[in-house]
Amino acid sequence: MSEKQMVKDVEKQAPAPKNQGLNGRLLFAIIASAFGSAFQHGYNTGVVNAPQTLIENWIRSVISERNGGAIVEKSQVTLIWAVAVAIFCFGGMIGGLMTGIVAEKFGRKGGLLVSNSLVVVSSLLQGVSKMYSSYELIIIGRFLIGINSGLNAGLAPMYLAEISPMNLRGSVGTVYQLVVTISILVSQILGLDYILGTPDKWPVLLALIIVPGIFMFVTLPFCPESPKYTLINRKKDIEAEKGLQWLRGTLEVHDEMDEMRAENEAMKVIPRVTLREMLSNPMLKIPLGISVMIMLCQQLSGINAVMFFSTKIFEMAQMSPDGAKYATLGMGSLNVIMTLTSLFLVELSGRKTLLLIGFSAMFIDTVLLTIALMFVTTYVWVSYLAIIFVMVFVVAFAVGPGSIPWFLVSELFNSSARPLATSIAVGVNWTANFVVGLGFLPLQEILGSNVFLIFVVLLGLFVLYVYKKVPETKNKTLEEIQMFFRQESYK
């Protein structure tokens, strides 16, 4: 036998590479699932900021017309607007808690498509609200799109984690947060007063959510369901293998299929994971605690507070209203750029490392920002320092704390426990978001700029928690991660 022939024989016998790279089909599935879902989450978070005054004036006129031209109290308008804004997070809480049920019944891809039907209804209601002089339609529409966003926040990272090869799991998981930041920026740009932020066009601004909704309906049906869900939940081995071959762009998927079959066999001897089991079994309770804490760390880090306070800081720096708007756009752009950077860093540095870097930088930065805000009215140059600290805070958040919590939950649990764990973690995230949204303004009125001292204390505790409790999941199989929790449960 010739040497050339021997080399060929060895190549034939060599096992297929365990981790496949990015290919066109996988990229298509990532875009189809992430764009249509994460866009709703980010866009509807940011879209109400720019046209706030316009919509409040319209609400006032609607109430006045209904009451025969009577004068409308400002507090009444403020209350209605606050409900319209907050109802989005309330819907998100409900959607987040429904994730497990929807993921089990319809699948990850199927659940996203079912959830997407809410986008059509919400877009229609908000789009015709001005025509029918009904602010109630905006409230109902925001509630429905909140449920959709809550479901998306659980289903999309779950789908992305389950279709990704192990070596790309972190990068692909970061895509969800990347699209969130892009969509917030898009909502800020479209909301400018010379684009759609006008008395006539703001209903279009609210109704534009239909565009990513249509995109998902057109593209996602061409993608396979999560191979893990197909194999483990539907017991369809051949269909799961075909889906995996489509995603990897190759027929050589034996290693991954063997891993999934091994997981499937191991789960046959484990009873169905219930809430009671989740809260009592140390093997599940420990990763659940980590998942919930990381979600709380993200929302209670002060990111929403800093985003809100940024406008005031820009005004303190004697910026014009237009200048403040563009500074906010610059901050949004910086958020996108740094989240895109974290997409590459997460596989190089690891999850735990980026969380530690992000939270530590936010802790130091918040201390400096709090000090700066004490002197911001005395010295003008300090206001420029405060602007820099706000920008640094956004950068630190985007490095890790912004994106990692969304996909870390999927990495810590097997397929049977993943939907329930995701429901709990995402529900906690939206609840914390809702509480911060309601509580920050009253606290800020009482404490002023000292409100950031609360976040200084919280961030210090978060750094310690991540350092002590959060495992590194980079390039680790589910079995290796489970072994870590098995050891922890014996301590």
C-alpha positions as a printed Julia matrix, in Angstrom:
491×3 Matrix{Float64}:
   0.0    0.0    0.0
   1.39   3.42  -0.97
   1.99   6.17   1.61
  -0.59   8.35  -0.16
  -3.22   5.62   0.14
  -2.43   5.1    3.84
  -2.96   8.83   4.54
  -6.34   8.66   2.76
  -7.38   5.63   4.85
  -6.4    7.38   8.1
  -8.39  10.48   7.07
 -11.44   8.3    6.4
 -11.15   6.64   9.81
 -10.53   9.9   11.69
 -13.52  11.09  13.68
 -15.41  14.17  12.54
 -14.45  17.33  14.36
 -16.49  17.64  17.53
 -17.13  21.35  17.13
 -18.29  22.63  13.76
 -17.7   26.21  12.69
 -20.14  28.86  11.52
 -21.76  28.19   8.16
 -24.41  29.86   6.02
 -27.36  27.78   7.26
 -26.49  28.17  10.94
 -26.07  31.92  10.4
 -29.48  32.03   8.69
 -31.1   30.25  11.67
 -29.38  32.62  14.12
 -30.58  35.73  12.27
 -34.1   34.34  11.7
 -34.61  33.54  15.39
 -32.67  36.37  17.05
 -33.71  39.33  14.86
 -37.44  38.62  14.98
 -37.41  38.05  18.75
 -34.76  40.27  20.36
 -35.77  43.23  18.19
 -39.18  43.34  19.91
 -37.52  43.25  23.34
 -35.19  46.19  22.65
 -37.37  48.29  20.33
 -40.36  48.34  22.66
 -38.11  49.18  25.61
 -36.79  52.32  23.92
 -39.54  53.42  21.52
 -41.66  55.28  24.1
 -38.92  57.69  25.22
 -38.73  60.05  22.25
 -42.46  60.59  21.54
 -43.44  60.81  25.23
 -44.49  64.49  25.16
 -46.38  64.06  21.88
 -48.36  61.07  23.13
 -49.04  62.72  26.5
 -50.49  65.77  24.68
 -52.65  63.47  22.57
 -53.88  61.59  25.67
 -54.8   64.95  27.21
 -56.81  65.92  24.13
 -58.59  62.54  24.04
 -59.65  62.81  27.71
 -60.73  66.43  27.17
 -62.89  65.49  24.14
 -64.53  62.66  26.08
 -65.43  65.1   28.85
 -66.79  67.89  26.64
 -63.62  69.98  26.51
 -62.95  69.92  30.26
 -59.48  70.82  31.56
 -57.42  67.68  32.22
 -55.17  67.37  35.27
 -51.5   66.68  34.5
 -51.46  63.9   37.12
 -54.2   62.04  35.25
 -52.22  62.1   32.0
 -49.01  61.09  33.83
 -50.76  58.12  35.43
 -52.12  56.85  32.09
 -48.7   57.26  30.46
 -46.97  55.49  33.36
 -49.38  52.56  33.0
 -48.76  52.42  29.22
 -44.98  52.3   29.78
 -44.96  49.92  32.77
 -47.5   47.47  31.3
 -44.78  46.32  28.87
 -42.66  44.99  31.75
 -45.72  43.47  33.4
 -46.49  41.61  30.17
 -42.82  40.57  30.06
 -43.14  39.04  33.54
 -46.13  36.97  32.41
 -44.43  35.95  29.14
 -41.26  35.0   30.98
 -43.15  32.75  33.4
 -44.97  31.09  30.47
 -41.7   30.2   28.7
 -41.45  26.67  30.1
 -45.01  25.7   29.16
 -44.71  27.13  25.62
 -41.23  25.61  25.07
 -42.46  22.16  26.1
 -45.74  22.25  24.17
 -44.69  23.94  20.93
 -40.9   23.57  20.94
 -38.29  26.34  20.85
 -38.8   27.34  17.21
 -42.54  26.58  17.35
 -42.9   28.65  20.52
 -41.22  31.65  18.86
 -43.66  31.45  15.93
 -46.69  31.15  18.25
 -45.45  34.11  20.3
 -44.9   36.09  17.11
 -48.66  36.11  16.42
 -49.0   38.56  19.34
 -46.82  41.03  17.4
 -49.41  41.29  14.61
 -52.24  42.07  17.04
 -50.12  44.53  19.05
 -48.94  46.37  15.94
 -52.5   46.72  14.66
 -53.87  48.01  18.0
 -51.12  50.61  18.48
 -51.17  51.66  14.83
 -54.89  52.56  14.85
 -54.98  54.04  18.39
 -54.82  57.66  17.16
 -57.38  57.03  14.42
 -59.88  55.72  16.97
 -58.87  58.22  19.71
 -58.19  55.41  22.17
 -55.15  55.38  24.43
 -56.52  52.08  25.81
 -55.46  50.43  22.54
 -51.83  51.47  23.22
 -52.01  49.99  26.73
 -53.45  46.67  25.45
 -50.94  46.61  22.56
 -48.01  47.27  24.91
 -49.23  44.52  27.24
 -49.4   41.98  24.39
 -45.99  42.91  23.0
 -44.68  42.63  26.58
 -45.9   39.02  26.76
 -44.26  38.4   23.38
 -40.96  39.94  24.55
 -40.99  37.94  27.79
 -41.5   34.71  25.83
 -38.81  35.72  23.33
 -36.32  36.44  26.13
 -36.6   32.81  27.24
 -37.24  30.95  23.97
 -34.69  32.63  21.69
 -31.58  32.15  23.92
 -32.75  28.55  24.52
 -33.04  27.9   20.77
 -29.71  29.62  20.04
 -27.93  27.58  22.74
 -29.36  24.29  21.47
 -28.52  24.84  17.77
 -24.97  26.1   18.44
 -21.83  23.95  18.4
 -20.1   23.99  21.8
 -17.21  26.21  20.67
 -19.62  28.92  19.44
 -22.26  28.65  22.18
 -21.23  31.87  23.97
 -20.84  33.97  20.83
 -24.17  32.82  19.41
 -25.86  33.4   22.78
 -24.55  36.98  22.81
 -26.36  37.69  19.53
 -29.66  38.08  21.42
 -28.36  41.0   23.51
 -26.62  42.47  20.44
 -29.94  42.68  18.59
 -31.57  44.17  21.73
 -29.0   47.0   21.78
 -29.31  47.57  18.01
 -33.11  47.77  18.24
 -32.96  50.27  21.13
 -30.69  52.44  18.98
 -33.03  52.06  15.98
 -36.0   53.16  18.13
 -34.03  56.24  19.28
 -33.12  57.2   15.7
 -36.63  56.67  14.3
 -38.07  58.65  17.23
 -36.2   61.84  16.26
 -38.57  64.73  15.57
 -37.62  64.93  11.9
 -38.21  61.21  11.21
 -41.21  59.59  12.96
 -41.28  61.57  16.23
 -44.01  63.93  14.98
 -47.66  64.5   16.01
 -48.85  62.66  12.87
 -46.31  59.84  12.55
 -45.87  58.5   16.1
 -48.52  55.76  15.54
 -46.31  54.48  12.69
 -43.37  54.45  15.1
 -45.3   52.18  17.48
 -46.69  49.96  14.68
 -43.3   49.3   13.04
 -42.9   46.21  15.23
 -44.77  44.38  12.46
 -41.62  44.47  10.25
 -39.44  42.08  12.36
 -42.62  40.07  12.98
 -43.12  39.51   9.25
 -39.4   38.77   8.89
 -39.69  35.95  11.44
 -42.8   34.47   9.79
 -41.02  34.46   6.42
 -37.62  33.08   7.53
 -37.92  30.92  10.67
 -40.17  28.19   9.12
 -37.23  27.27   6.85
 -35.06  26.47   9.9
 -35.25  23.15  11.78
 -36.58  22.8   15.31
 -33.91  22.45  18.0
 -32.4   18.96  17.4
 -32.23  18.4   21.17
 -35.95  19.11  21.56
 -36.76  16.93  18.56
 -34.77  13.99  19.95
 -35.46  14.26  23.67
 -39.02  15.64  23.76
 -40.49  14.3   20.51
 -38.42  11.08  20.43
 -37.68  11.54  16.7
 -34.08  10.42  16.24
 -33.88  10.59  12.42
 -35.59  14.0   12.26
 -33.21  15.34  14.93
 -30.2   14.07  12.97
 -31.49  15.67   9.76
 -31.98  18.97  11.59
 -28.46  18.83  13.01
 -27.02  18.0    9.56
 -28.87  21.02   8.11
 -27.48  23.32  10.82
 -23.91  22.0   10.56
 -23.88  21.84   6.75
 -22.43  18.33   6.86
 -23.52  14.7    7.26
 -20.77  14.13   9.85
 -22.7   14.85  13.02
 -22.24  11.48  14.76
 -20.36  12.84  17.78
 -22.99  15.46  18.59
 -25.82  12.97  18.04
 -24.11  10.49  20.37
 -23.85  13.19  23.07
 -27.55  14.02  22.7
 -28.53  10.33  22.76
 -26.45   9.84  25.92
 -28.24  12.82  27.51
 -31.57  11.34  26.4
 -30.75   7.95  27.95
 -29.61   9.56  31.2
 -32.87  11.51  31.42
 -35.0    8.36  31.09
 -34.05   7.32  34.63
 -34.76  10.81  36.01
 -38.36  11.74  36.81
 -39.9   14.76  35.06
 -38.55  17.97  36.61
 -41.26  19.72  38.63
 -41.08  23.02  40.51
 -40.82  21.1   43.77
 -37.95  19.03  42.38
 -36.26  22.18  41.06
 -36.37  23.82  44.48
 -35.38  20.78  46.56
 -32.83  18.83  44.51
 -29.34  20.31  45.15
 -28.27  19.34  41.61
 -30.99  21.67  40.29
 -31.34  24.13  43.15
 -27.71  25.33  42.96
 -27.72  26.22  39.22
 -31.21  27.74  39.61
 -29.92  29.99  42.39
 -27.03  31.06  40.14
 -29.39  31.72  37.2
 -31.77  33.82  39.3
 -28.93  35.77  40.95
 -27.26  36.56  37.63
 -30.58  37.88  36.27
 -30.97  40.02  39.42
 -27.37  41.21  39.07
 -28.11  42.37  35.53
 -31.26  44.33  36.36
 -30.19  45.68  39.79
 -26.78  46.8   38.51
 -28.16  50.28  37.86
 -28.03  50.16  34.07
 -31.62  51.38  33.65
 -31.06  54.08  36.26
 -27.88  55.31  34.55
 -29.63  55.3   31.17
 -32.45  57.39  32.65
 -30.12  59.75  34.55
 -27.9   60.26  31.49
 -30.29  62.85  30.0
 -30.12  64.88  33.21
 -26.32  64.61  33.28
 -26.14  65.82  29.67
 -28.31  68.81  30.63
 -26.02  69.54  33.61
 -23.15  69.7   31.12
 -25.05  72.6   29.51
 -25.91  70.63  26.38
 -28.78  71.86  24.25
 -31.86  69.58  24.04
 -30.73  68.49  20.55
 -27.19  67.94  21.82
 -28.53  65.76  24.63
 -30.51  63.69  22.1
 -27.42  63.06  19.98
 -25.36  62.27  23.08
 -27.98  59.65  23.96
 -27.69  58.23  20.43
 -23.91  58.14  20.88
 -24.37  56.18  24.09
 -26.68  53.75  22.29
 -24.12  53.31  19.5
 -21.39  52.64  22.06
 -23.6   49.99  23.64
 -23.99  48.24  20.27
 -20.25  48.38  19.5
 -19.23  46.96  22.89
 -21.88  44.21  22.79
 -20.55  43.26  19.35
 -17.04  43.17  20.85
 -18.25  40.91  23.68
 -19.53  38.48  21.04
 -15.89  37.71  20.22
 -14.5   38.1   23.75
 -16.92  35.62  25.35
 -15.25  32.62  23.69
 -11.74  33.96  24.28
 -12.03  35.1   27.9
 -14.92  33.02  29.21
 -18.23  33.87  30.85
 -17.11  34.24  34.47
 -14.12  36.42  33.51
 -16.26  38.87  31.52
 -18.89  39.02  34.28
 -16.18  39.83  36.84
 -14.57  42.45  34.61
 -17.94  44.02  33.8
 -19.34  44.18  37.34
 -16.0   45.28  38.85
 -15.65  48.11  36.32
 -19.28  49.15  36.96
 -18.62  49.16  40.74
 -15.56  51.43  40.45
 -17.26  53.64  37.86
 -20.41  54.08  39.98
 -18.29  55.19  42.95
 -16.64  57.83  40.74
 -19.98  58.85  39.19
 -21.55  59.32  42.65
 -18.65  61.56  43.72
 -18.83  63.53  40.47
 -22.57  64.13  40.85
 -21.96  65.69  44.28
 -19.92  68.49  42.66
 -21.57  68.65  39.24
 -23.46  71.89  39.95
 -20.4   73.58  41.53
 -17.84  72.91  38.81
 -18.83  72.74  35.13
 -15.81  70.59  34.22
 -17.04  67.9   36.62
 -20.17  67.5   34.48
 -17.98  66.42  31.58
 -16.34  63.83  33.84
 -19.84  62.6   34.75
 -20.62  62.13  31.04
 -17.44  60.05  30.65
 -18.4   57.93  33.68
 -21.85  57.29  32.16
 -20.21  56.14  28.92
 -17.76  53.88  30.81
 -20.66  52.37  32.75
 -22.43  51.45  29.51
 -19.21  49.94  28.11
 -18.66  47.84  31.26
 -22.27  46.59  31.18
 -22.05  45.64  27.51
 -18.8   43.68  28.0
 -20.51  40.85  29.89
 -23.38  41.6   32.3
 -25.62  42.71  29.43
 -25.47  39.56  27.33
 -24.19  36.59  29.37
 -27.19  36.14  31.74
 -29.52  35.47  28.77
 -27.7   32.33  27.59
 -25.98  31.2   30.81
 -29.24  29.62  32.06
 -29.36  27.34  29.0
 -25.78  26.23  29.65
 -26.41  25.23  33.27
 -29.34  22.83  32.75
 -30.14  19.73  30.73
 -33.04  19.68  28.27
 -35.64  18.42  30.78
 -34.95  21.15  33.36
 -34.04  23.96  30.93
 -37.59  25.24  30.12
 -38.68  25.49  33.77
 -35.37  27.04  34.86
 -35.57  29.55  32.0
 -39.16  30.45  32.97
 -38.14  31.19  36.54
 -34.96  33.12  35.62
 -36.56  35.22  32.86
 -39.61  35.88  35.06
 -37.29  37.15  37.8
 -35.44  39.35  35.27
 -38.62  41.05  34.06
 -39.93  41.4   37.63
 -36.69  43.11  38.7
 -36.91  45.33  35.62
 -40.48  46.26  36.58
 -39.51  47.01  40.21
 -36.52  49.18  39.18
 -38.75  51.04  36.71
 -41.32  51.8   39.42
 -38.94  52.4   42.3
 -36.09  54.44  40.81
 -37.93  57.76  40.35
 -39.33  57.93  43.93
 -35.89  56.98  45.33
 -34.19  59.54  43.11
 -36.55  62.27  44.35
 -35.77  61.37  47.98
 -32.01  60.76  47.67
 -31.05  62.82  44.6
 -27.74  61.75  43.05
 -27.01  59.73  46.23
 -29.39  57.11  44.84
 -26.36  55.62  43.11
 -24.9   54.65  46.5
 -27.5   51.86  46.52
 -26.02  50.51  43.28
 -22.47  50.86  44.63
 -23.36  48.49  47.49
 -25.25  46.07  45.2
 -22.45  45.96  42.61
 -19.88  45.22  45.32
 -22.0   42.26  46.46
 -22.48  41.08  42.86
 -18.71  40.99  42.23
 -18.24  38.82  45.33
 -21.08  36.51  44.33
 -19.8   35.95  40.78
 -16.27  35.31  42.09
 -17.44  32.78  44.71
 -20.37  30.98  43.08
 -20.54  31.23  39.27
 -18.75  28.42  37.39
 -16.93  28.89  34.09
 -18.92  27.17  31.3
 -16.7   28.06  28.35
 -16.03  24.97  26.16
 -17.53  22.67  28.8
 -19.97  19.87  28.01
 -23.21  19.54  29.95
 -21.74  16.53  31.8
 -18.71  18.57  32.95
 -20.98  21.38  34.17
 -23.24  18.89  35.96
 -20.2   17.34  37.64
 -19.32  20.75  39.1
 -22.79  21.03  40.67
 -22.58  17.45  41.92
 -19.4   18.37  43.81
 -21.0   21.57  45.1
 -24.05  19.67  46.38
 -21.79  17.49  48.58
 -20.15  20.47  50.27
